Short mmCIF file of C-alpha atoms and ligand atoms in Angstrom, two decimals:
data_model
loop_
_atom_site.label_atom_id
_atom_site.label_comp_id
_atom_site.label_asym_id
_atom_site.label_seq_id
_atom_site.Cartn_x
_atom_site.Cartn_y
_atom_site.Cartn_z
CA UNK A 79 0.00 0.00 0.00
CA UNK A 80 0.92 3.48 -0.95
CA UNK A 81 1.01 6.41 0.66
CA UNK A 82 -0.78 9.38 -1.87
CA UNK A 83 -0.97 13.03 -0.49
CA UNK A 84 -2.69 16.04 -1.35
CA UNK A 85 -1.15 19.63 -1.09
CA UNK A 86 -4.02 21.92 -1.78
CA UNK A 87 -1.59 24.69 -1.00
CA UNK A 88 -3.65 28.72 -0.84
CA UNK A 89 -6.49 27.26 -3.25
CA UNK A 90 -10.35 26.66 -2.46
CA UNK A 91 -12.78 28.21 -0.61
CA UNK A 92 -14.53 26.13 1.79
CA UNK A 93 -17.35 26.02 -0.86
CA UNK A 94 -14.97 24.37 -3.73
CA UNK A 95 -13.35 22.13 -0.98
CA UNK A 96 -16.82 20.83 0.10
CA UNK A 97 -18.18 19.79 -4.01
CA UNK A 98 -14.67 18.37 -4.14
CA UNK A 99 -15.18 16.41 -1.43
CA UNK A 100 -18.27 15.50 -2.37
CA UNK A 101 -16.94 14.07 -5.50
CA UNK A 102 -13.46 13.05 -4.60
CA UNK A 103 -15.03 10.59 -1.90
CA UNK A 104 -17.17 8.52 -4.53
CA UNK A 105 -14.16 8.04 -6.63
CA UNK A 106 -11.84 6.71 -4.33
CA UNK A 107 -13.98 4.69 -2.25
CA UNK A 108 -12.06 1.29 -3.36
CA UNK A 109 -9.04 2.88 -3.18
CA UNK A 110 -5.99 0.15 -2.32
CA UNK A 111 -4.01 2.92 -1.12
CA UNK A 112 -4.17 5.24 1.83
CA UNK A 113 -4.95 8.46 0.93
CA UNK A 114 -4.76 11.73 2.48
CA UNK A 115 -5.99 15.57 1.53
CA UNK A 116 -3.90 18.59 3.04
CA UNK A 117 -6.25 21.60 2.09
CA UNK A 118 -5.92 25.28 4.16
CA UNK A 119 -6.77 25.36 7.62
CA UNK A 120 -10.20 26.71 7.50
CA UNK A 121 -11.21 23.95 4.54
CA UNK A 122 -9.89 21.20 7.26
CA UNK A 123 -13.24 20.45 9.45
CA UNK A 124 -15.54 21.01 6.10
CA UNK A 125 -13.87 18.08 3.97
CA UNK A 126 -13.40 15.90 7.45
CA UNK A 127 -16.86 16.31 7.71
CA UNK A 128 -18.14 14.80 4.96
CA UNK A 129 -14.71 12.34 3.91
CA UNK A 130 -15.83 10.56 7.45
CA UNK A 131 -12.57 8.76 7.65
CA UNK A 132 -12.77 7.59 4.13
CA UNK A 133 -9.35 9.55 3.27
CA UNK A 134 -7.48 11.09 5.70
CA UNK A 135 -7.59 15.46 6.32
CA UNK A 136 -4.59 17.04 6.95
CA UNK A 137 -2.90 20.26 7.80
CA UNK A 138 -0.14 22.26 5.85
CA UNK A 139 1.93 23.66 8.61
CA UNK A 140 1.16 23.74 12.62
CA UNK A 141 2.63 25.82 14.79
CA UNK A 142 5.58 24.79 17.32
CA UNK A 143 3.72 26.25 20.39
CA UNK A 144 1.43 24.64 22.09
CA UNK A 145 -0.79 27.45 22.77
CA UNK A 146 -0.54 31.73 23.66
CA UNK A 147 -0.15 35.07 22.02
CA UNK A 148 0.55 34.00 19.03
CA UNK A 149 -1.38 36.28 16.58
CA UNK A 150 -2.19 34.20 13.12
CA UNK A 151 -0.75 30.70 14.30
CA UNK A 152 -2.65 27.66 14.03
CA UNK A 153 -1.86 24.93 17.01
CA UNK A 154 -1.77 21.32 16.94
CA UNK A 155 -4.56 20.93 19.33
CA UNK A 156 -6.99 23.13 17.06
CA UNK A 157 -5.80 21.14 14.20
CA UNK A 158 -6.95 17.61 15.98
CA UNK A 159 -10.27 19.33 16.66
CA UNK A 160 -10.81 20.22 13.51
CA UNK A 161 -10.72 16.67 11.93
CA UNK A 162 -6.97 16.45 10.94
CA UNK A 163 -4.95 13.55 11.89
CA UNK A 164 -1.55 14.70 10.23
CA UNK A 165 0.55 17.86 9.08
CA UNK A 166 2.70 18.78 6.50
CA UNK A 167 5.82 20.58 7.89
CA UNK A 168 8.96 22.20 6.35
CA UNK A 169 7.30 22.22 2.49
CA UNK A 170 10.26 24.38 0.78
CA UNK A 171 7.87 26.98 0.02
CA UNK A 172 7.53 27.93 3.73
CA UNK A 173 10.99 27.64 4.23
CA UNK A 174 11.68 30.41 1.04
CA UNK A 175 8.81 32.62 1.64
CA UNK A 176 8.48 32.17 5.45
CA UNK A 177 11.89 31.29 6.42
CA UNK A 178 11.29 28.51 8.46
CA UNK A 179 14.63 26.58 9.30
CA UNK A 180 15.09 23.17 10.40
CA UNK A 181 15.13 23.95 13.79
CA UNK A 182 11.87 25.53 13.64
CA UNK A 183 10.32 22.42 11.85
CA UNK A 184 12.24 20.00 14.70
CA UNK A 185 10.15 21.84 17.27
CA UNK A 186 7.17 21.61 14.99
CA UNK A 187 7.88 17.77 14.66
CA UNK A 188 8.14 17.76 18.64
CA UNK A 189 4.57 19.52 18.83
CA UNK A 190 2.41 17.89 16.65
CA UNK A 191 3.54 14.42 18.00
CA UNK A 192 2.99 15.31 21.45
CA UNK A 193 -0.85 15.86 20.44
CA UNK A 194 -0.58 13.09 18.49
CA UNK A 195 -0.66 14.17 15.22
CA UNK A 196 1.26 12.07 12.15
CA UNK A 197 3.95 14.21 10.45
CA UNK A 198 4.92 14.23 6.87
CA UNK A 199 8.17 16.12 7.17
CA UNK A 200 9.79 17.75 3.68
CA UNK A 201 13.63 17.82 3.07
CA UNK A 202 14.86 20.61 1.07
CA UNK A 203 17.30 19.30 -1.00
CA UNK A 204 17.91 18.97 -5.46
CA UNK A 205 18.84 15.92 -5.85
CA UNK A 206 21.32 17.27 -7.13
CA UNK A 207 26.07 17.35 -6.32
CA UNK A 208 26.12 17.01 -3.04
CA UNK A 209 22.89 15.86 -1.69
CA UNK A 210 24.18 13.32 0.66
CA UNK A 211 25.82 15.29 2.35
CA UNK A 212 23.01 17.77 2.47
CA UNK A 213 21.09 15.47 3.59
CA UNK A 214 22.94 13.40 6.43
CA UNK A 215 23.18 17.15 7.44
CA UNK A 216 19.21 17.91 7.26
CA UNK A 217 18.30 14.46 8.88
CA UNK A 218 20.38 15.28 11.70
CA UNK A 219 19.00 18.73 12.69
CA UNK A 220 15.47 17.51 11.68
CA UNK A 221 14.93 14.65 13.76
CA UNK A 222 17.70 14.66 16.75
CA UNK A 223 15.23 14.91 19.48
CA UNK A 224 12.05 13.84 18.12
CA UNK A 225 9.99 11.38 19.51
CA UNK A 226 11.43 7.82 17.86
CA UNK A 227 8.28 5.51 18.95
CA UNK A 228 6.27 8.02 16.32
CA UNK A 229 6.55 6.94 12.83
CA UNK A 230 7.24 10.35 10.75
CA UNK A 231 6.91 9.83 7.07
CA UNK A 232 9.59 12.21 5.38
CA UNK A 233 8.62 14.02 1.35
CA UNK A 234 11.24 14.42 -0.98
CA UNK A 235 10.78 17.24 -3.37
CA UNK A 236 13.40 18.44 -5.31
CA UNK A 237 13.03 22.33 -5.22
CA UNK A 238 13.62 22.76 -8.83
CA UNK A 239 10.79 20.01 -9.82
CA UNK A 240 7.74 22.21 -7.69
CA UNK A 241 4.94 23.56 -10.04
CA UNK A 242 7.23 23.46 -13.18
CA UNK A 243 5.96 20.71 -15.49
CA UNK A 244 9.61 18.78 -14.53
CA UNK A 245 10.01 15.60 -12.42
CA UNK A 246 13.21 13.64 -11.78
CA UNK A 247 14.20 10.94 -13.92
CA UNK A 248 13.08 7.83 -12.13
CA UNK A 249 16.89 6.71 -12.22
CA UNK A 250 18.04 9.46 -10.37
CA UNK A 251 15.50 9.35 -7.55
CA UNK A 252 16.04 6.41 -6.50
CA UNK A 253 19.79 7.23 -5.06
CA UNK A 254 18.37 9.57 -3.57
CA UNK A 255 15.67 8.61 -1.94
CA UNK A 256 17.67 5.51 -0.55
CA UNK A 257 19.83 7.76 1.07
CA UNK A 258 17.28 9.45 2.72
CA UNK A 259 16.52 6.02 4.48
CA UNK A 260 19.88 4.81 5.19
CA UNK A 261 20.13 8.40 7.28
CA UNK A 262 17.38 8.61 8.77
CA UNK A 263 17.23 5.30 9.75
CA UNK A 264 20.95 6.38 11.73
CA UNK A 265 19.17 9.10 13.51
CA UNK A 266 15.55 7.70 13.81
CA UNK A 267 16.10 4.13 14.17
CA UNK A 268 13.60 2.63 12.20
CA UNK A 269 13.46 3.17 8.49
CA UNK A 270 10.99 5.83 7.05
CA UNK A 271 8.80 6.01 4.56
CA UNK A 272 9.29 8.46 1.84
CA UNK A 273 6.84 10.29 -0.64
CA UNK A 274 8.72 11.70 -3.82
CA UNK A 275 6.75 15.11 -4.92
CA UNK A 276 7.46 17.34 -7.93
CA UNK A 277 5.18 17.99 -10.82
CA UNK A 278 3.44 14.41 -10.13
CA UNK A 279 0.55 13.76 -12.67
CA UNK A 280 -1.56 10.95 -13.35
CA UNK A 281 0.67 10.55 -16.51
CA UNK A 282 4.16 10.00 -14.69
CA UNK A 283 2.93 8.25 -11.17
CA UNK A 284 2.74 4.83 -12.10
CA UNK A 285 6.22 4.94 -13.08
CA UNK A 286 7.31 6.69 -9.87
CA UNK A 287 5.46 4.38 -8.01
CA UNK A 288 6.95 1.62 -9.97
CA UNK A 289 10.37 2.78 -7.91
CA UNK A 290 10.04 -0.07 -4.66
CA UNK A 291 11.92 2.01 -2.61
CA UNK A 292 9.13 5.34 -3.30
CA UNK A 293 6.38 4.78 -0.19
CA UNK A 294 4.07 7.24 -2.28
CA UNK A 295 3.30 10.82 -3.63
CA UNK A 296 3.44 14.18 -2.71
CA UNK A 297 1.09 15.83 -4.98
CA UNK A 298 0.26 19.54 -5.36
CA UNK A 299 -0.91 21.26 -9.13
CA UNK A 300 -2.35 17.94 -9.80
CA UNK A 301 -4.35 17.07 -7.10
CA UNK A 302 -6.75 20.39 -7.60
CA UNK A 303 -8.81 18.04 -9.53
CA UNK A 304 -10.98 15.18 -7.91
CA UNK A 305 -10.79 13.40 -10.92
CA UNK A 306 -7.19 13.90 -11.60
CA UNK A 307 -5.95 13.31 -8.14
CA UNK A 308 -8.11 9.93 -7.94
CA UNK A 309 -6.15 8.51 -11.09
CA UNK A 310 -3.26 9.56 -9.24
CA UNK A 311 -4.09 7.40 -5.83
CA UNK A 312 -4.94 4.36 -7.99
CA UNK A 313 -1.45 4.09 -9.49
CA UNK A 314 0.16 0.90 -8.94
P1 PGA B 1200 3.47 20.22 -7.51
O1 PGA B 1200 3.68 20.56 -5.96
O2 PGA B 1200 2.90 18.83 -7.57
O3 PGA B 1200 2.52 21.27 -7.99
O4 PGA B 1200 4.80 20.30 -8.16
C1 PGA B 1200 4.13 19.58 -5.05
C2 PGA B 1200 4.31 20.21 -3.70
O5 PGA B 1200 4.76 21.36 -3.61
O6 PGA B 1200 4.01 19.57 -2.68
#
């Protein structure tokens, strides 16, 4: 079973999120694979509402604090009350545009596990000369810390391969991503899963998939569509 994830990122109003719920729902209910939706915070309890534990609402970000004067922030408590059973953290676009640094998304890690929240945590990383390093680097400040009994399922998404039509060449993910196990597996003792994302379609997943050592998708443009996103999450 795969793992096939929905970043919704600032689209749909809760009106748009609710008919493609609606719709989404029918066409995935024999899904073989687990599926989650990540829409914006206030589209969260709407689509839990009427997915009913049929696919799985998450969050996009969550704050590190647990609660306080925190004007705009989103905690992880409010998230679980709102029907959301996991978060996104560290997506490369809040690290550019909001400068979050891997500190900051250790701490979020720390948070939304202590209120029990899954985490799908993104490296920020190319792929490309020097990645292992990079990476043994990013696993390190990432995880050191977190709570090990909680399984955190870690996103691969080569910056350059976001929104631009481009995805990695199936050969060249696979080093990749098996490094991403080998260290995270030093610092977290147990060996991940990992989601490649990057321009997925329904035209290119079944070959990502293919990859044994891919755990699923991380899938933004593409998944704006109900119809689109449920070719995706039947991929092989
Ligand atoms: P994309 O986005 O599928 O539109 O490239 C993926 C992501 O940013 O999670």
């Amino acid at each position: 079973m795969k793992y096939i994830v929905a970043n919704f990122k600032m689209y749909k109003t809760v009106q748009e999120a609710e008919e493609y719920a609606k719709e989404f729902k029918k066409l995935v209910k024999k899904c073989p694979n687990k599926v989650a939706v990540c829409p914006s915070f206030v589209c969260i309890s709407p689509m839990a509402k009427i997915f009913k534990g049929l696919v799985q609402v998450g969050a996009q970000n969550c704050s590190d604090k647990e609660e306080g004067a925190f004007t705009g922030e989103v905690s992880a408590q409010m998230l679980k009350s709102a029907g959301a059973s996991v978060t996104i953290l560290g997506h490369s676009e809040r690290r550019r545009d909001f400068k979050e640094t891997d500190k900051l998304i250790c701490e979020k890690i720390k948070t939304a596990q202590k209120n029990g929240l899954e985490t799908i945590v993104c490296l920020a990383d190319d792929g490309g000369e020097g990645y292992k390093q990079n990476i043994r680097a990013q696993v390190k400040d990432l995880f050191t810390g977190v709570d090990k009994s909680k399984e955190i399922v870690i996103a691969f998404e080569p910056v350059w391969a976001i929104g631009t039509g481009k995805t990695m060449n199936t050969g060249d993910i696979k080093p990749v991503v098996e490094t991403i196990k080998n260290e995270a597996r030093k610092v977290l003792k147990y060996e991940p899963k990992v989601l490649y994302g990057g321009s997925v379609n329904s035209g290119n997943s079944g070959e990502i998939l293919a990859l044994d050592c891919v755990d699923g998708l991380l899938v933004g443009g593409a998944s704006k569509n109900p119809q689109e996103f449920a070719k995706i999450c039947f991929a092989k």
